[in-house]
PDB file of C-alpha atoms in Angstrom:
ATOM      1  CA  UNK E   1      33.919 153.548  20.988  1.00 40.00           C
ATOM      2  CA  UNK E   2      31.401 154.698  23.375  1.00 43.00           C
ATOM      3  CA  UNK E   3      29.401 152.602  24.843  1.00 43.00           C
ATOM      4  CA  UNK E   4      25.404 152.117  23.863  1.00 39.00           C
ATOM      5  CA  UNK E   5      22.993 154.436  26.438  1.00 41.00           C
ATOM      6  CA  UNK E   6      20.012 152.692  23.946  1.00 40.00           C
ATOM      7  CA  UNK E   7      20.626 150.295  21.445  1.00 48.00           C
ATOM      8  CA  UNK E   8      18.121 152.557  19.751  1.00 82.00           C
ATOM      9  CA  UNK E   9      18.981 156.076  19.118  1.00 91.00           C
ATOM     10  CA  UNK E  10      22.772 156.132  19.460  1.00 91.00           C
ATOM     11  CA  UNK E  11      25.311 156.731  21.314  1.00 89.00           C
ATOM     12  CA  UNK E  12      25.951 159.001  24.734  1.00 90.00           C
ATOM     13  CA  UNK E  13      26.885 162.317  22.971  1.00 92.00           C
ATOM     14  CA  UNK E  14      26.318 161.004  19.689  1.00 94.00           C
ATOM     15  CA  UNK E  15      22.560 160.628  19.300  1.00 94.00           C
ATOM     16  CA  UNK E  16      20.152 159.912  16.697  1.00 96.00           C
ATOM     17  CA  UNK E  17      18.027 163.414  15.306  1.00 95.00           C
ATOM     18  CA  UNK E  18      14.479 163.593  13.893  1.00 96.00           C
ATOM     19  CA  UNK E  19      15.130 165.105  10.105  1.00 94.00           C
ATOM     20  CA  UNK E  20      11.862 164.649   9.318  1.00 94.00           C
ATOM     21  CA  UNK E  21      11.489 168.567   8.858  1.00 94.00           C
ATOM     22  CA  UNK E  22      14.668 169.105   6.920  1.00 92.00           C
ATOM     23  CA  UNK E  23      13.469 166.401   4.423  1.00 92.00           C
ATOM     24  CA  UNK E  24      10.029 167.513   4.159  1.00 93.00           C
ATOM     25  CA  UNK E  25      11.761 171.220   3.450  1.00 91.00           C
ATOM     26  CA  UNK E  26      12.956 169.766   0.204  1.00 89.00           C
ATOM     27  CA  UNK E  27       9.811 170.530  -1.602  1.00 89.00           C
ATOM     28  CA  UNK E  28      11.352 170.188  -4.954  1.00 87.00           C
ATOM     29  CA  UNK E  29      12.231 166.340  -4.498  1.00 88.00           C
ATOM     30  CA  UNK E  30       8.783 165.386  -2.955  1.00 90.00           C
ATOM     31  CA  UNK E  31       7.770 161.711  -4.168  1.00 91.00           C
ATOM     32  CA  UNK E  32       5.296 159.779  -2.983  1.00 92.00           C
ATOM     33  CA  UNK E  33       6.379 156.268  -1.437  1.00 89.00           C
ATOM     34  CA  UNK E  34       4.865 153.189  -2.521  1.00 85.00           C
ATOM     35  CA  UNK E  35       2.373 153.112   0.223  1.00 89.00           C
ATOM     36  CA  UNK E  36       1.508 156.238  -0.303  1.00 93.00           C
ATOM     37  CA  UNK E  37       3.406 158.454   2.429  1.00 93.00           C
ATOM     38  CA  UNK E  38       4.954 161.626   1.458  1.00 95.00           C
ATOM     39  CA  UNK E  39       8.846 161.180   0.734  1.00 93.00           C
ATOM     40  CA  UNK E  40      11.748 162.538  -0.832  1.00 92.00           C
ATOM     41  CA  UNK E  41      13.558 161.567  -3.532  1.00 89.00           C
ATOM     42  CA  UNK E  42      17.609 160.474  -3.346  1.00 83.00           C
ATOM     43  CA  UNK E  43      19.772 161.228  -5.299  1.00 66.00           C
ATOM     44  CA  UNK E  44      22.376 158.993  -5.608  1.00 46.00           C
ATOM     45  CA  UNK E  45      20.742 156.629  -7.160  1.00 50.00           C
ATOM     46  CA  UNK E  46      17.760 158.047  -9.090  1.00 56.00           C
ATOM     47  CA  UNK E  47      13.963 156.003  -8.675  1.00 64.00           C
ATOM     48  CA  UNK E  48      14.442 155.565  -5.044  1.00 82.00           C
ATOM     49  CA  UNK E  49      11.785 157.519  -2.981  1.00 88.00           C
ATOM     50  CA  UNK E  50      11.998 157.275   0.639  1.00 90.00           C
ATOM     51  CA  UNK E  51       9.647 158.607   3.794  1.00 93.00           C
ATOM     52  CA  UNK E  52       9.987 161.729   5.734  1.00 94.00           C
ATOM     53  CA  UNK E  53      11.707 159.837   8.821  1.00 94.00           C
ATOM     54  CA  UNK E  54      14.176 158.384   6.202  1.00 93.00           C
ATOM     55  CA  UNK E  55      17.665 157.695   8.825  1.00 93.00           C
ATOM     56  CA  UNK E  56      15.751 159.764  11.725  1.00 94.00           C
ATOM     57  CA  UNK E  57      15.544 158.989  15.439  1.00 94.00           C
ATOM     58  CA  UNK E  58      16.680 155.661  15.659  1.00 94.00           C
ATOM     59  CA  UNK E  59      19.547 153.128  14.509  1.00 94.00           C
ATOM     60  CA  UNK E  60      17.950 150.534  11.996  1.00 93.00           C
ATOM     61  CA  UNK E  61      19.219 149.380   8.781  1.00 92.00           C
ATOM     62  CA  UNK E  62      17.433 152.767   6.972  1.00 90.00           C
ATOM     63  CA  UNK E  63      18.803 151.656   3.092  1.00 88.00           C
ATOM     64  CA  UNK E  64      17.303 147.956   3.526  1.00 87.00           C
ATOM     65  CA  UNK E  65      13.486 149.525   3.947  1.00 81.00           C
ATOM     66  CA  UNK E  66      14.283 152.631   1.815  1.00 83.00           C
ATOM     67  CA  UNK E  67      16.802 152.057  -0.811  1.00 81.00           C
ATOM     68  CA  UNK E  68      16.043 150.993  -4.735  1.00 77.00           C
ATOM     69  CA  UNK E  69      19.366 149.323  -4.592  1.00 79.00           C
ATOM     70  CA  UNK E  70      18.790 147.083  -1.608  1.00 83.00           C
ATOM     71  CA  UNK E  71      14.929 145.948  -2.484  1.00 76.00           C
ATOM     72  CA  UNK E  72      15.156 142.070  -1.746  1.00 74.00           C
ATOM     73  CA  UNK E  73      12.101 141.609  -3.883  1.00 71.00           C
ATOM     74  CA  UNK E  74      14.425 143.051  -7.177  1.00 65.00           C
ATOM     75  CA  UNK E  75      17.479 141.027  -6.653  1.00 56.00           C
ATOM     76  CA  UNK E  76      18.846 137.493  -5.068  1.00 59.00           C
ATOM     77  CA  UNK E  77      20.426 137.887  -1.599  1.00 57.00           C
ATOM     78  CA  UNK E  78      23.817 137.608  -3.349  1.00 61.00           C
ATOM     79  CA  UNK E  79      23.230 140.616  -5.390  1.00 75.00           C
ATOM     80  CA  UNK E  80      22.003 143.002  -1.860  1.00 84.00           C
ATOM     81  CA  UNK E  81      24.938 144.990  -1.295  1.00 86.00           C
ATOM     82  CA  UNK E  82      26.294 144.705   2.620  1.00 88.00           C
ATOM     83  CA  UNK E  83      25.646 148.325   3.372  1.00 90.00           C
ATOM     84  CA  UNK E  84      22.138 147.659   3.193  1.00 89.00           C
ATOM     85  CA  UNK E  85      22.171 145.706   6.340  1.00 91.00           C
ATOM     86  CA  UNK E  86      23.971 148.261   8.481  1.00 93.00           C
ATOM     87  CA  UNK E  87      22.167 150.227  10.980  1.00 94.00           C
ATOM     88  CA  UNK E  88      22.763 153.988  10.917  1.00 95.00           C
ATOM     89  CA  UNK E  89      21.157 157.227  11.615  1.00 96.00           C
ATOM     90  CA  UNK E  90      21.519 161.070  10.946  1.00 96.00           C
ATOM     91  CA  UNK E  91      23.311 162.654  14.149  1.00 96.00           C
ATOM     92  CA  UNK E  92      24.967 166.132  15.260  1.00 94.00           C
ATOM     93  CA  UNK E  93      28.101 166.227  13.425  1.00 92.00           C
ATOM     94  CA  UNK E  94      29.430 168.505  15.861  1.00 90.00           C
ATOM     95  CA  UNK E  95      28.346 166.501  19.085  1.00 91.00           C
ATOM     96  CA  UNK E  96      29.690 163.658  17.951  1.00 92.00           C
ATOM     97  CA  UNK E  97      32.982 164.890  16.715  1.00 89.00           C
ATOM     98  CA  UNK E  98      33.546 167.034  20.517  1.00 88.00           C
ATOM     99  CA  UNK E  99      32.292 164.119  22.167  1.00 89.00           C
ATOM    100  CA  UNK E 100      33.068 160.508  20.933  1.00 89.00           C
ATOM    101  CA  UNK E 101      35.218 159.114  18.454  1.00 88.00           C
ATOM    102  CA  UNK E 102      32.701 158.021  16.420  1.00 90.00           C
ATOM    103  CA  UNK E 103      32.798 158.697  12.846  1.00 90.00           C
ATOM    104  CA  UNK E 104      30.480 160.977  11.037  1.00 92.00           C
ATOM    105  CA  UNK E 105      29.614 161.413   7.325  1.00 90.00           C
ATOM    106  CA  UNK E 106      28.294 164.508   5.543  1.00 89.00           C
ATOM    107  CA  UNK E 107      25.260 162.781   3.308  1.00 87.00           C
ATOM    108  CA  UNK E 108      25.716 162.356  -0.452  1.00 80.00           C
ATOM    109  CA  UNK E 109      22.278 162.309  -0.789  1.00 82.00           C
ATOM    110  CA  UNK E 110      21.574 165.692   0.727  1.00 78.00           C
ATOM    111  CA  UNK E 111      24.588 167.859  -0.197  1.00 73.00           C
ATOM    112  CA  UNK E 112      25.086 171.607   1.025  1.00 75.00           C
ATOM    113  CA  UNK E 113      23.113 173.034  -2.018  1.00 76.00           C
ATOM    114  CA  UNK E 114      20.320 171.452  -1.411  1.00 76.00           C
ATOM    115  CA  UNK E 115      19.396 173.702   1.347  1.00 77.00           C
ATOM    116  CA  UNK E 116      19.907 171.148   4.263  1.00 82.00           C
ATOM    117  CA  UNK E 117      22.927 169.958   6.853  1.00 82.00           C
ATOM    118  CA  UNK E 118      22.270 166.336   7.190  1.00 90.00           C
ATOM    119  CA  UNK E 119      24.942 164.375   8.779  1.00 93.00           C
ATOM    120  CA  UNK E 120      24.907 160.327   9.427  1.00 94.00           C
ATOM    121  CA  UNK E 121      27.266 158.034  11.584  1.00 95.00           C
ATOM    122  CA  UNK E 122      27.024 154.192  11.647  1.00 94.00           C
ATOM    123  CA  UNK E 123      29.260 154.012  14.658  1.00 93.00           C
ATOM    124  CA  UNK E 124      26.750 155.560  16.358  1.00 93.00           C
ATOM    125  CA  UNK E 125      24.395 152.736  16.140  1.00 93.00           C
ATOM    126  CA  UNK E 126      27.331 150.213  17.061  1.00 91.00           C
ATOM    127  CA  UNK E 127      27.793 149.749  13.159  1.00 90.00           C
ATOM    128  CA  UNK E 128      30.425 150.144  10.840  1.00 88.00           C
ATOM    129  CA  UNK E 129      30.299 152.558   7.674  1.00 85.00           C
ATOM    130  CA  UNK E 130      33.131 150.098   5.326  1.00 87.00           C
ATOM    131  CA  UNK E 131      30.959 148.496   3.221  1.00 86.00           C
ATOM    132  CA  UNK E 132      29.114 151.705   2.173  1.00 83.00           C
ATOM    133  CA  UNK E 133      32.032 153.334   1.993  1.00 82.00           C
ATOM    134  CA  UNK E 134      33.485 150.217  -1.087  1.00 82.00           C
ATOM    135  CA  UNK E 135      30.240 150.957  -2.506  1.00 81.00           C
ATOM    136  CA  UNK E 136      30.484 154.552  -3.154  1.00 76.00           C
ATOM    137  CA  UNK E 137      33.841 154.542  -3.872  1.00 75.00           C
ATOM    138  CA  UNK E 138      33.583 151.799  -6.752  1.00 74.00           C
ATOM    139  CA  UNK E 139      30.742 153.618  -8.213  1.00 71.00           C
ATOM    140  CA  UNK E 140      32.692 156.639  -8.056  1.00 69.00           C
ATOM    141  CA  UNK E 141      35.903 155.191  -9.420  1.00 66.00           C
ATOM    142  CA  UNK E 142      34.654 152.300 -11.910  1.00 66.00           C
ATOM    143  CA  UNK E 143      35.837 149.841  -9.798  1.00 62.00           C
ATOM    144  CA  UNK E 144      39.825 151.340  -9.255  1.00 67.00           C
ATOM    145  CA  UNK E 145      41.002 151.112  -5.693  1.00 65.00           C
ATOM    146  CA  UNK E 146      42.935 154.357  -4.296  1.00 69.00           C
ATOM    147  CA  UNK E 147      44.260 154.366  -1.073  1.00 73.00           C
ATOM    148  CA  UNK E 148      45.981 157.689   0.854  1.00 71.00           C
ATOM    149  CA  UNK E 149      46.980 158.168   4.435  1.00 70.00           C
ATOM    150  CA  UNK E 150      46.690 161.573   5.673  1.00 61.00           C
ATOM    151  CA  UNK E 151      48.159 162.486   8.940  1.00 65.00           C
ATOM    152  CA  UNK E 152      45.107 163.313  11.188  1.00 71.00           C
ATOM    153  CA  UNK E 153      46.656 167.741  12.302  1.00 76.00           C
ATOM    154  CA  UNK E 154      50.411 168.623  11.041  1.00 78.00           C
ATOM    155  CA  UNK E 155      51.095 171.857   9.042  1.00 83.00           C
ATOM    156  CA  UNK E 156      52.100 172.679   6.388  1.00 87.00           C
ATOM    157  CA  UNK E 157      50.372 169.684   5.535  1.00 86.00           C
ATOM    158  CA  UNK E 158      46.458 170.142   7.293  1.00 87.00           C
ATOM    159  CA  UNK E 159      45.368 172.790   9.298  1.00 88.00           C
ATOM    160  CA  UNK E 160      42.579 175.149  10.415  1.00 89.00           C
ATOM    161  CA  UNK E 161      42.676 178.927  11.003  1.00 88.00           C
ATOM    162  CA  UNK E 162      41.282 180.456  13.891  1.00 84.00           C
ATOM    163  CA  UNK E 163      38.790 183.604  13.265  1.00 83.00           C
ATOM    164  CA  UNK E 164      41.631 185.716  13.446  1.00 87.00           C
ATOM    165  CA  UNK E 165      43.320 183.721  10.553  1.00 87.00           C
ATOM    166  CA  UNK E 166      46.319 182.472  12.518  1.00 88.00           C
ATOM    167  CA  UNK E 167      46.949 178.769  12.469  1.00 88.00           C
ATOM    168  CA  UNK E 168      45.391 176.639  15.077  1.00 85.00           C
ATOM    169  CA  UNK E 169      48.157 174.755  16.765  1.00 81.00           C
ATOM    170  CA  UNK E 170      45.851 172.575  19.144  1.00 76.00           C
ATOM    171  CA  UNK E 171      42.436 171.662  19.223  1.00 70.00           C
ATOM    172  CA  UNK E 172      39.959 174.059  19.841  1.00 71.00           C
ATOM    173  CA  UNK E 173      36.521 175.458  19.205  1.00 74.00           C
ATOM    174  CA  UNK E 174      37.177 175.935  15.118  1.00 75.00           C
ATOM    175  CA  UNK E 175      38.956 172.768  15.031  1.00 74.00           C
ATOM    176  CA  UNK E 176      35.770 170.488  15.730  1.00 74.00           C
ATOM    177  CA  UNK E 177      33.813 173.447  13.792  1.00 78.00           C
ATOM    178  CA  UNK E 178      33.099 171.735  10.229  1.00 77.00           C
ATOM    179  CA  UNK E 179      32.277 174.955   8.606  1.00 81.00           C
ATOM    180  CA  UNK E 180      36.524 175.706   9.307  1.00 84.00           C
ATOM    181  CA  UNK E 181      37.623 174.515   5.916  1.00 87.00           C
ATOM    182  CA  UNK E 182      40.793 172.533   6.346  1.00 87.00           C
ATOM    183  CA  UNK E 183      43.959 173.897   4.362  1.00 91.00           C
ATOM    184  CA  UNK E 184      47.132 172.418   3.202  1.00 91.00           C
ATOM    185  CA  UNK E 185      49.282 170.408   1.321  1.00 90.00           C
ATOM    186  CA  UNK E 186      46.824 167.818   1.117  1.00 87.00           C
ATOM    187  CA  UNK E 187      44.026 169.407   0.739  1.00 88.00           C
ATOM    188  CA  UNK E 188      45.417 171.267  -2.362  1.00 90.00           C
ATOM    189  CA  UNK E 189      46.751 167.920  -3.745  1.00 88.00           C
ATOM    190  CA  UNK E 190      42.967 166.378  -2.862  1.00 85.00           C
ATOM    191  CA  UNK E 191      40.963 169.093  -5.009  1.00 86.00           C
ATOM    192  CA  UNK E 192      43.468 168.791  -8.062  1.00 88.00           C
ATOM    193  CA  UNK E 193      42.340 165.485  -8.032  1.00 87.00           C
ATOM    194  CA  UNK E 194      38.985 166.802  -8.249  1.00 83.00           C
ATOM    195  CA  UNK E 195      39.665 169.028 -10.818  1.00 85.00           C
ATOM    196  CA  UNK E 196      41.076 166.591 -13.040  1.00 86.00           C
ATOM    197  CA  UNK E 197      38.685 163.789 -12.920  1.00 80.00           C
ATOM    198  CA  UNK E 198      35.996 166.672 -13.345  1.00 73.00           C
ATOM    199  CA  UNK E 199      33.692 165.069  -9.625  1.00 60.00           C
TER     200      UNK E 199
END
């Protein structure tokens, strides 16, 4: 990983972003927090009503202050799920994908139809993603464990096209371009699996 240039707003070539405007754009899941600052609702777990700056500008554990799920004052520390306690923020997917390995995550909470591009990345803030990660996917699956391996660029299996529709052979400008869908084998296989379990 790359190392820190501020242990506070991420990585060199993988910095935190203020999202404050792309949240406050969401007029249609406005809240009001409980000290009375305007928010924005989330939506994977419904109640949970979280400020403007929710995961902008700098790497702090965002879900412990903002999150229904991680409220210390609801639960005993044994019940707090580990992701609470990570630091994270929302970042430039494509930055950080071009330059630095760290990982980033399109947000659940702010999907593609709701009229925003919000993108996150614990490693960014020297953090790790896992534990989030186990907690989506056992909400998502009822507690059933899958695990794949999927090579990371080998056709027929996974590829891009290039704007001329040929297949990309090496990295290049549409690779690291996230609005390339990926095609293949496996990502066939990946939305039959969506199809059937109906998510």
């Amino acid at each position: 990983m790359t190392a820190p240039s501020s242990p506070s707003n991420g990585n060199e070539g993988c910095r935190c972003l203020n999202k404050t405007a792309e949240l406050a754009s969401l007029t249609e899941r406005a809240c009001t927090t409980s000290s009375g600052a305007p928010g924005v609702t989330l939506t994977l777990r419904s109640g949970s009503c979280a400020p403007l700056n929710y995961g902008s500008n700098i790497c702090q554990p965002h879900d412990l202050v903002d999150d229904a799920t991680c409220d210390v004052s609801q639960a005993n520390n044994s019940d707090i799920p580990s992701y609470c306690f990570q630091s994270w923020c929302y970042v430039d997917a494509d930055a950080c994908v071009r330059d630095t390995d760290n990982a980033v995550y399109r947000s659940s909470y702010f999907p593609v139809e709701s009229g925003v591009d919000m993108f996150y990345s614990y490693d960014a803030c020297n953090s790790t993603g896992n534990s989030w990660m186990e907690f989506v996917e056992r909400r998502a699956l009822g507690g059933i464990h899958i695990k794949a391996s999927v090579p990371s660029y080998l056709e027929p299996m996974i590829f891009k096209r290039d704007g001329e529709g040929n297949i990309i052979d090496e990295p290049g400008e549409e690779y690291y371009d996230n609005s390339v869908p990926y095609e293949g084998a496996y990502m066939n296989y990946i939305k039959e699996i969506m199809r059937i379990a109906k998510g």
